[in-house]
Coordinates of C-alpha atoms in Angstrom, one line a residue:
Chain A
X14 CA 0.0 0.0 0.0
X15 CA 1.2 3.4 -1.0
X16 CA 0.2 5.5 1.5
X17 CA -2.8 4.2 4.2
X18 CA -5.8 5.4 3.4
X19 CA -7.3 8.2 5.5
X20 CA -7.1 11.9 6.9
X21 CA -5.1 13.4 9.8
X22 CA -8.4 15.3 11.3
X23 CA -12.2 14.2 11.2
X24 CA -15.0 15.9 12.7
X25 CA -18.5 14.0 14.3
X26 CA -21.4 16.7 14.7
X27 CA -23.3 14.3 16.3
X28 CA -23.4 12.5 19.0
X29 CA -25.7 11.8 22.1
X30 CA -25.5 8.5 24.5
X31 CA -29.2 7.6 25.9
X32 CA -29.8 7.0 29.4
X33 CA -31.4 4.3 29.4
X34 CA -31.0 0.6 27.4
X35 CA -33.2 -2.5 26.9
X36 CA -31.6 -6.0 26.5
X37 CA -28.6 -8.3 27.7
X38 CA -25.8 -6.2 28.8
X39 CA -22.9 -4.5 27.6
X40 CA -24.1 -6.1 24.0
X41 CA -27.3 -4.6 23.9
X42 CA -26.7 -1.1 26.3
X43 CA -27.4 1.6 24.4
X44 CA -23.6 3.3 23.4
X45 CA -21.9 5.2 21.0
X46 CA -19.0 4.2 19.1
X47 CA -15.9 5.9 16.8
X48 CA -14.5 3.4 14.6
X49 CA -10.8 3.9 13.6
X50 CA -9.2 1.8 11.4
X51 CA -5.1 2.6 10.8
X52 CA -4.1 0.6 7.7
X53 CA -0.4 1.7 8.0
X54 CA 2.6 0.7 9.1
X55 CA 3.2 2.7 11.9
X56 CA 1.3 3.4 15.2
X57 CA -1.3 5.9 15.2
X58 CA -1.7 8.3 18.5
X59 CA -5.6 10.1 18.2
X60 CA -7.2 12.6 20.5
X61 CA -10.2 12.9 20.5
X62 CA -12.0 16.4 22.1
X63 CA -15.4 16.9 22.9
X64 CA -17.9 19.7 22.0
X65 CA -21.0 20.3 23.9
X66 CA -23.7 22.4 24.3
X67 CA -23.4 24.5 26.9
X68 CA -19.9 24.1 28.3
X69 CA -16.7 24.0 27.2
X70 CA -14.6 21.2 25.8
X71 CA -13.7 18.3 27.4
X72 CA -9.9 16.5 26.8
X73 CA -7.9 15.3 25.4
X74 CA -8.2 11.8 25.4
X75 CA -5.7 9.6 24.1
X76 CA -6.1 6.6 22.2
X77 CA -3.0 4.4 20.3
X78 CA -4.5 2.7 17.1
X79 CA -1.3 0.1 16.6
X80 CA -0.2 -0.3 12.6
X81 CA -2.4 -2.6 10.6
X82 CA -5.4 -2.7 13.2
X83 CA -8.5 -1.1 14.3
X84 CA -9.9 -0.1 17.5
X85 CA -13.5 0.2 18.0
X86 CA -13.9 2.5 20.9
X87 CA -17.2 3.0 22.9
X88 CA -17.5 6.5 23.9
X89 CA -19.2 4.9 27.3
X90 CA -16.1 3.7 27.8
X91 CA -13.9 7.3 28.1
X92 CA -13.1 8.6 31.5
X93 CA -10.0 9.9 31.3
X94 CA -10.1 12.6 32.1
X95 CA -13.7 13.0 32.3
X96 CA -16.5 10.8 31.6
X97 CA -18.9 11.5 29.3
X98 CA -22.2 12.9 30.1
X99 CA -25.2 10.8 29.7
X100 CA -28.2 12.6 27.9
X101 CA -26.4 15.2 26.5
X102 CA -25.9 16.2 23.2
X103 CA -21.8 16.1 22.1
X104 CA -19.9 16.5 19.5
X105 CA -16.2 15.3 18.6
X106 CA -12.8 16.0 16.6
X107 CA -10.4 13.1 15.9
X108 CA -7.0 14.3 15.6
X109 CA -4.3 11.3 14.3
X110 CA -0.7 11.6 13.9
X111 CA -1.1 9.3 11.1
X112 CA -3.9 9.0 8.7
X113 CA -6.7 6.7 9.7
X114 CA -10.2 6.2 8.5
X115 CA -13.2 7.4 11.2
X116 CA -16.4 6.3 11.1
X117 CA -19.1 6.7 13.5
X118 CA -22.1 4.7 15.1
X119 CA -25.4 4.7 17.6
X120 CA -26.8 1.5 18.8
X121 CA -29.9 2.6 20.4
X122 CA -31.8 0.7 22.5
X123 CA -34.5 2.7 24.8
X124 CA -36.8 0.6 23.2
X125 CA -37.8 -2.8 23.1
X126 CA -35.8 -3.2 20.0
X127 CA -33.2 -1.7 19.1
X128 CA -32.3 1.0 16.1
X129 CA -28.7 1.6 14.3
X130 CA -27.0 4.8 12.8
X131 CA -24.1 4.9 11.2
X132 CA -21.9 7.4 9.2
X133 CA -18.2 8.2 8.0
X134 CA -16.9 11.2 9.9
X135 CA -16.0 14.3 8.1
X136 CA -12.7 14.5 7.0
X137 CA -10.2 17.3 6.8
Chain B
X13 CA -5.7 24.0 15.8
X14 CA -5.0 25.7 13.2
X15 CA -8.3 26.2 11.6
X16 CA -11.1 25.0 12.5
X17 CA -13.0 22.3 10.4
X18 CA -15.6 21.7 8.2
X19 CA -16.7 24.1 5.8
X20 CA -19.7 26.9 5.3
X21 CA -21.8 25.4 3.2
X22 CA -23.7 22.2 3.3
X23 CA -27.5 19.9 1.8
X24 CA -29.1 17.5 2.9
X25 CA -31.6 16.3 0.0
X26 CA -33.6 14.4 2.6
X27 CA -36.1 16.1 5.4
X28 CA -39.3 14.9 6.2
X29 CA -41.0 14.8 9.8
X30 CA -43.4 12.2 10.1
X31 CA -46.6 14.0 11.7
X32 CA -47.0 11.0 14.3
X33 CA -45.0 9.4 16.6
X34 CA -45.2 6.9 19.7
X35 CA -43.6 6.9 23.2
X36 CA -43.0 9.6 25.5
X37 CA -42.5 12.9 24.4
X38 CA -40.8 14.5 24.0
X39 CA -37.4 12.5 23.9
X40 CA -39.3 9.9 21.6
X41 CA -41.4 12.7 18.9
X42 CA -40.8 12.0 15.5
X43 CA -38.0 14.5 14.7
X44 CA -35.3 15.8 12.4
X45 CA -32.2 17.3 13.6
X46 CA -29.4 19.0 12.6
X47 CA -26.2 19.0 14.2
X48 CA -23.9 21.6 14.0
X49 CA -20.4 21.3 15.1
X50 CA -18.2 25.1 15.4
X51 CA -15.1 24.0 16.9
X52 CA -13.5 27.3 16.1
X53 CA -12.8 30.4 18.0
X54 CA -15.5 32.3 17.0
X55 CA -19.1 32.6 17.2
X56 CA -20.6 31.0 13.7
X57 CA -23.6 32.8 12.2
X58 CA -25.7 30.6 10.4
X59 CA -28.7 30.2 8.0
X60 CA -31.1 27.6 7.2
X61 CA -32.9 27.8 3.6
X62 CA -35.8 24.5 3.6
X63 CA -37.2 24.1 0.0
X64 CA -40.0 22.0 -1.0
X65 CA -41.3 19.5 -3.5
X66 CA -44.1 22.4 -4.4
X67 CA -43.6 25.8 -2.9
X68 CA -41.3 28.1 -2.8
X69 CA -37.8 28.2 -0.3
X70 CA -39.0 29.3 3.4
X71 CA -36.1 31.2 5.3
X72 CA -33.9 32.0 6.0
X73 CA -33.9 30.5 9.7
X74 CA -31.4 32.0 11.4
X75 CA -29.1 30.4 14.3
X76 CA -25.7 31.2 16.8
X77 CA -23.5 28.2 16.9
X78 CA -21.3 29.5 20.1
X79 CA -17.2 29.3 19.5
X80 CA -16.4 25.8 20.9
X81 CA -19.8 24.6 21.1
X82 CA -22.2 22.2 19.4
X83 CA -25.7 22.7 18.5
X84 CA -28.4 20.0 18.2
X85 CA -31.2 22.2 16.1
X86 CA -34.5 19.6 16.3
X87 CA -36.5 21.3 12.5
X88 CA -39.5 20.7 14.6
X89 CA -39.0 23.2 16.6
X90 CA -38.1 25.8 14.2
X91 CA -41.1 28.5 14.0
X92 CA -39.7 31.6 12.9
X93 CA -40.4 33.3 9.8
X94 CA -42.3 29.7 9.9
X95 CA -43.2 26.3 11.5
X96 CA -41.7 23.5 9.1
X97 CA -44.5 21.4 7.4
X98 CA -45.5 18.0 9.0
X99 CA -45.9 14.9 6.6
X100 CA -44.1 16.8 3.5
X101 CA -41.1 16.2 1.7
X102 CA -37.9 18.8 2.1
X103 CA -34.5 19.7 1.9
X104 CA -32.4 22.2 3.3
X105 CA -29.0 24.6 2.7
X106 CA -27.1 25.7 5.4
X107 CA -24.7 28.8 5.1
X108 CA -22.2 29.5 7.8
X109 CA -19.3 32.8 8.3
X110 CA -17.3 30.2 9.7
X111 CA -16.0 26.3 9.0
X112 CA -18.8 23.9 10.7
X113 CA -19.5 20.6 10.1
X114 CA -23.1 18.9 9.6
X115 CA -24.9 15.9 9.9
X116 CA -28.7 15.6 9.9
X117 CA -29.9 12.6 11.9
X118 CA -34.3 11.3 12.1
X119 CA -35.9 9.3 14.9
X120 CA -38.8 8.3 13.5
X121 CA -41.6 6.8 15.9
X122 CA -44.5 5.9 13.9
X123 CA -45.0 2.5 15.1
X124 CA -44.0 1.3 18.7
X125 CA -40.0 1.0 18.0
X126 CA -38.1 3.6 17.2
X127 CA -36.0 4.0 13.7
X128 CA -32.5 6.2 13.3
X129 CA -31.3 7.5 10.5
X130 CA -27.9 9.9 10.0
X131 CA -25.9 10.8 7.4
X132 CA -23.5 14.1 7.1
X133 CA -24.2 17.0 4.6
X134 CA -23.1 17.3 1.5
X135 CA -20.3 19.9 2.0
X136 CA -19.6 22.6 -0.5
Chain C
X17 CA -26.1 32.1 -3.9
X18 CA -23.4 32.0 -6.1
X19 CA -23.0 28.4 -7.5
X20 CA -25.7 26.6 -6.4
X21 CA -24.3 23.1 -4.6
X22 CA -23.9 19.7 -5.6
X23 CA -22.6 17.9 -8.4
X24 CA -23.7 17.1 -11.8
X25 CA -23.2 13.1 -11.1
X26 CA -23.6 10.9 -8.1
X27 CA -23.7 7.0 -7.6
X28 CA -26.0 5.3 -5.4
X29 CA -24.1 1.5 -4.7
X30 CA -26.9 -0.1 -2.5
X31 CA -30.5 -0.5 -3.9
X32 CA -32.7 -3.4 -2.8
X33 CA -36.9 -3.3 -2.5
X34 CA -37.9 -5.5 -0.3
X35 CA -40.3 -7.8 -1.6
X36 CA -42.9 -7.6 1.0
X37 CA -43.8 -4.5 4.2
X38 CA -46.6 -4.3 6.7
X39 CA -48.4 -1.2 8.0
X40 CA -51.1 1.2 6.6
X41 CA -49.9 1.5 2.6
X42 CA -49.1 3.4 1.1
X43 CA -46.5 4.9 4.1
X44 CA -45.4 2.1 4.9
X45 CA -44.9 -0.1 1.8
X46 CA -41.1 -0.5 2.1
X47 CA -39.2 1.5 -0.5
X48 CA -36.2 3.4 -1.5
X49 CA -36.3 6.6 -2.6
X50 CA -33.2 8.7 -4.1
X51 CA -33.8 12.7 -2.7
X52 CA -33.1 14.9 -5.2
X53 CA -32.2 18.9 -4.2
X54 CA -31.8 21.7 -6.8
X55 CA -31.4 24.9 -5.0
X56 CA -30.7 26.4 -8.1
X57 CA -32.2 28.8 -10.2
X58 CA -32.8 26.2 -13.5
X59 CA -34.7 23.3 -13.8
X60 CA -32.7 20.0 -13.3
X61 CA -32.8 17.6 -16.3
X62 CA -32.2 14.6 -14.4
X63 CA -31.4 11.1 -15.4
X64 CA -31.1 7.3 -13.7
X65 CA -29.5 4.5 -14.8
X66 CA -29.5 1.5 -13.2
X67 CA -27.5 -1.5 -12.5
X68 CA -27.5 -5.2 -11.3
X69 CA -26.0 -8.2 -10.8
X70 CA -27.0 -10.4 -13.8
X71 CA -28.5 -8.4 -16.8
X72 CA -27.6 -5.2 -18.9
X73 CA -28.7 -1.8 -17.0
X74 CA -31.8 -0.3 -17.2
X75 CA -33.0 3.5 -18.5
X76 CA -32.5 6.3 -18.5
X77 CA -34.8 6.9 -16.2
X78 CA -36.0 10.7 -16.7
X79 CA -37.2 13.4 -13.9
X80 CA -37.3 17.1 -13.4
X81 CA -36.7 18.9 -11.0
X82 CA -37.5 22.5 -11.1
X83 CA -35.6 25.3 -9.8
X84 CA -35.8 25.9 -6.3
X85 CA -37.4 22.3 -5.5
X86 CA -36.8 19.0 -3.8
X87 CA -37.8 16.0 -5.4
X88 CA -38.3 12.8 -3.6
X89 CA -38.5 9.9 -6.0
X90 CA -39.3 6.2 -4.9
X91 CA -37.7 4.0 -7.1
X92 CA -41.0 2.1 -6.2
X93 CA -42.8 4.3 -8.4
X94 CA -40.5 4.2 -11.8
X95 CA -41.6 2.5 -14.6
X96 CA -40.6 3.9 -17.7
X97 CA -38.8 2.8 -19.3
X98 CA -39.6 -0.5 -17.2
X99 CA -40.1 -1.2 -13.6
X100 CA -37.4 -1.8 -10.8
X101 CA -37.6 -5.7 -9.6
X102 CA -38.2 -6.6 -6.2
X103 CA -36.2 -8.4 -3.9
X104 CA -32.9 -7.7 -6.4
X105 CA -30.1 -6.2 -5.6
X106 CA -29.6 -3.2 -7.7
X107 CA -26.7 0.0 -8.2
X108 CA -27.8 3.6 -9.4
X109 CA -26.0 6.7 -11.2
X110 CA -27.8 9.7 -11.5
X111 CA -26.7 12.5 -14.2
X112 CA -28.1 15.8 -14.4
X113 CA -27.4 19.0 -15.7
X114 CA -27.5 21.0 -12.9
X115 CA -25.9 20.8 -9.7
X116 CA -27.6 19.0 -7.3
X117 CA -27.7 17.5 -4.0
X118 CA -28.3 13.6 -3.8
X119 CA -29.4 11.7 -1.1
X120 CA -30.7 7.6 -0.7
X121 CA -33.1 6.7 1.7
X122 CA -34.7 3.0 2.1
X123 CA -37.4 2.2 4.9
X124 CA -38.0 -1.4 5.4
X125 CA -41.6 -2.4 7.0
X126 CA -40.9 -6.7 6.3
X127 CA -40.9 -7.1 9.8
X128 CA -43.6 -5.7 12.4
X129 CA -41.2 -2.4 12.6
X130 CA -39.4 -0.1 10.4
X131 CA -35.7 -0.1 9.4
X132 CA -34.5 3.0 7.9
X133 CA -31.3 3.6 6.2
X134 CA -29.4 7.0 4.6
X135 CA -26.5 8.1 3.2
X136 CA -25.6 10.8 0.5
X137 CA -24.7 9.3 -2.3
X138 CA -21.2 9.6 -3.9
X139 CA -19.8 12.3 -5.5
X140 CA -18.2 12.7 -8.7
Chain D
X5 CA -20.1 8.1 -19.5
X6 CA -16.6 9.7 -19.9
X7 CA -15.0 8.1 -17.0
X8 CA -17.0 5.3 -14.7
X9 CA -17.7 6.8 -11.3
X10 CA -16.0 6.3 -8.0
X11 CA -12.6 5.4 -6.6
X12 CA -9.7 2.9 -6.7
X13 CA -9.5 2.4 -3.3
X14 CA -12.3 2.6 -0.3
X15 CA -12.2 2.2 3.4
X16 CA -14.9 0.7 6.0
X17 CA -14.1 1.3 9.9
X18 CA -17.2 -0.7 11.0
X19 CA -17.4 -3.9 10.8
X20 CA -19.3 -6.3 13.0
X21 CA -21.2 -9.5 12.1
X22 CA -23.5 -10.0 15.0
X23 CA -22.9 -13.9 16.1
X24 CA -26.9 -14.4 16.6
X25 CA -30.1 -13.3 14.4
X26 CA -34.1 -14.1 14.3
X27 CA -36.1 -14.2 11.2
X28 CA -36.5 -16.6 8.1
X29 CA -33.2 -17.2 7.2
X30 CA -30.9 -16.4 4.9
X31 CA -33.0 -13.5 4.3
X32 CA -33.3 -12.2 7.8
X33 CA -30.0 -13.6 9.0
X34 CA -27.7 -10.5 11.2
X35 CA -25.3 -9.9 8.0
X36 CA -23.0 -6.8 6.3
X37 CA -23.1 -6.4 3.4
X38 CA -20.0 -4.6 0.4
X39 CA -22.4 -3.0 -2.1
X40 CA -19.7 -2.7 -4.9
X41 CA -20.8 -0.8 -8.4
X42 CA -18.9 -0.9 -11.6
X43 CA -20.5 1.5 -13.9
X44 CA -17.7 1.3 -16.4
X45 CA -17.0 -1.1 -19.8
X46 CA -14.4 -3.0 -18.2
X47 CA -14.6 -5.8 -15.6
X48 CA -13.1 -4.5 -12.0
X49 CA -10.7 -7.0 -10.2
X50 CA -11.6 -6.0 -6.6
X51 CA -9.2 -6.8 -3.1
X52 CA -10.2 -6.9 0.4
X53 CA -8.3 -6.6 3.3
X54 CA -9.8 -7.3 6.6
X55 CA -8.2 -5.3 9.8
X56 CA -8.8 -6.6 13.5
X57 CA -8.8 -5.0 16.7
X58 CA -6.1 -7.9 18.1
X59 CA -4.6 -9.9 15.2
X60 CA -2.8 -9.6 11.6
X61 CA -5.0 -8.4 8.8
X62 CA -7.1 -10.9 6.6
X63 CA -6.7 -11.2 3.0
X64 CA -6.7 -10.6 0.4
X65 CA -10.4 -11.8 -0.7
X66 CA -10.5 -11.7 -4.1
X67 CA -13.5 -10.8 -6.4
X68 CA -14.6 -9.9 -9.6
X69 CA -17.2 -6.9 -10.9
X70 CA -18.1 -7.3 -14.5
X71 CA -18.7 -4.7 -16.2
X72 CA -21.7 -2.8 -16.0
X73 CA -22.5 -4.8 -13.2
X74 CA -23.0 -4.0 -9.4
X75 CA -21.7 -7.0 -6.6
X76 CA -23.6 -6.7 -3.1
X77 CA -21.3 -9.2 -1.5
X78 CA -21.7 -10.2 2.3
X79 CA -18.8 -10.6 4.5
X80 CA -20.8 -13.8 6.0
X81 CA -20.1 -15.4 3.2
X82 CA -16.3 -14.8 2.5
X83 CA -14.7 -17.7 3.2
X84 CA -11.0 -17.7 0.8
X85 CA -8.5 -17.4 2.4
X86 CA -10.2 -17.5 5.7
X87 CA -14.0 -17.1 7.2
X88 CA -14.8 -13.7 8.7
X89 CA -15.4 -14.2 12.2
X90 CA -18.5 -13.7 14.1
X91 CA -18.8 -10.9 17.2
X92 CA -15.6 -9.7 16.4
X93 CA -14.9 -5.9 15.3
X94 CA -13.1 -5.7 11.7
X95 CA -12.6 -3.3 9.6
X96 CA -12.0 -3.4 5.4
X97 CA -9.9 -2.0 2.8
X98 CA -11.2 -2.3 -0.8
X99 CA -8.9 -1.5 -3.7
X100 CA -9.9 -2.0 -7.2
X101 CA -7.9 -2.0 -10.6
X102 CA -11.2 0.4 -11.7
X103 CA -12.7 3.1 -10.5
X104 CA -15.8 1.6 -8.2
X105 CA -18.6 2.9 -6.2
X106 CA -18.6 1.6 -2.5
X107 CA -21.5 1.3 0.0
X108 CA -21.2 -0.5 3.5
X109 CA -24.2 -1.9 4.5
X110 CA -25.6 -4.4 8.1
X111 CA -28.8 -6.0 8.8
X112 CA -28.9 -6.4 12.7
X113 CA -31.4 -9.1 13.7
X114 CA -30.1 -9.9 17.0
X115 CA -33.8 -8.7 18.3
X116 CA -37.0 -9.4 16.8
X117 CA -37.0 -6.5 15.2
X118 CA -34.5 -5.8 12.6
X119 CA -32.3 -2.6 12.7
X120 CA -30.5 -1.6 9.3
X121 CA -27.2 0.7 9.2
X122 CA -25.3 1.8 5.8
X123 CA -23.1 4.5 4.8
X124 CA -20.5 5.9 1.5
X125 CA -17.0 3.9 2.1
X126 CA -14.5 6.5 2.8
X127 CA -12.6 7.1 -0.8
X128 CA -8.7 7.7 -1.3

């Protein structure tokens, strides 16, 4: 491969983590999750920062994607250094010293069954 | 960061706000929304044009997305110069003085589970 | 507006009409539809070809879409110059002569509760 | 068509094939789906490589995209060199000797209802 495929920066508008879940847990809880895939050779180090409504950012937190692998992280999952508010609407910039590929999904399940959203970040 | 990103003008072809919903409102209304990411220093200034499958363009709408802030705009709620049809097809241009970055995102409620949808604009 | 946005092609990869839906018709009927914006100030001479797995494409497909209007087209509803198969998989690219914004859509009613999908389609 | 749509080479950072599904099967079975299109005159000779969170990439799958033709191949069903696993997060690099359109698409059945995702790979 050339060059791995990807940008450097990518941008999420949207993002909101329900309070509340239906189903067998963690599978089914409802979360949020950035997908980042590094196709390259060499470890990527990502930040991520997060943009809310009414208050000001929150990070950075720090993720290593290793060469050649990709890391599926749970927004649920971040606490360091802040967890992330339930409820609340968010928003998020990736930034990668390498390029990686960011992509972006919702499982939602307040109800009974449960829905899906997905979407490629913005790049650049 | 050096400048802030996204870009000032995005579409979505796709609107349309289903005029019944189930569950309890109003976290589960039917509803369109768009998300509006300003990462950048300063305030962003924005306008929504909606057009129609038969009328002519309503707007502009008009909107602040704070420096450093996100905004989660629900259509429903948008009244002013007027309310956004209920049960009719549209699509909408935003125009921004400053880099944001957009995605539009439906929970539709019709029948008892709830369905997601989300894309990003179509930038430029 | 100075240009008005989108391109003058866009591909749609995914297409696939489920075969059956439940729910009050014609709402619910499960379809796709391919969301067509022309904020600008000429009408849109629009056409859609499509593909599939095992035969020779079909169309053009021809629509309109006049200045200043969204167009939300079920590919349900085509039928000239024949009409899209059920239960197939199928591919689209759209052409017009104007820019415009495209966006695909599918709700899917086979099972007691809607699905829905979106994306924009692909550029270029 | 001057040039066929699309892209040599496209990226998908979700992947996930749920390990359990309800429904008739293979129809409803939990599955994601590679919508490939190849709008052009020439037949595209099409690589995947699959990335994991915790082992060595997967691959190359090799397929074929005649000409004119579109491919909706599901990942459940890739089994040279090696089966995709089940509840495991991938992701997928597509690069083509063509220019192709790509489209990422999963049918979630874990529950009884189904939930759909699908979004544009990321080109480049």
């Amino acid at each position: 491969m050339s060059s791995p495929p990807g940008h450097e920066r990518w941008s999420i508008a949207e993002g909101y983590i329900p309070e509340t879940g239906t189903g067998p847990e963690p599978e089914m809880t409802s979360h949020e999750t950035v997908c980042i895939l590094n196709a390259g050779e060499e470890d990527a180090n990502v930040t991520l920062t997060l943009y809310f409504a009414d208050r000001d950012p929150a990070g950075p937190y720090r993720l290593t994607v290793p060469a050649r692998r990709t890391l599926h992280q749970r927004f649920n999952d971040l606490d360091d250094p802040e967890r992330v508010p339930r409820g609340a609407d968010y928003a998020c910039v990736l930034e990668s010293d390498r390029p990686v590929v960011v992509q972006h999904t919702r499982l939602d399940s307040r109800q009974a069954e449960n829905a899906l959203l997905t979407t490629m970040a913005s790049p650049g």
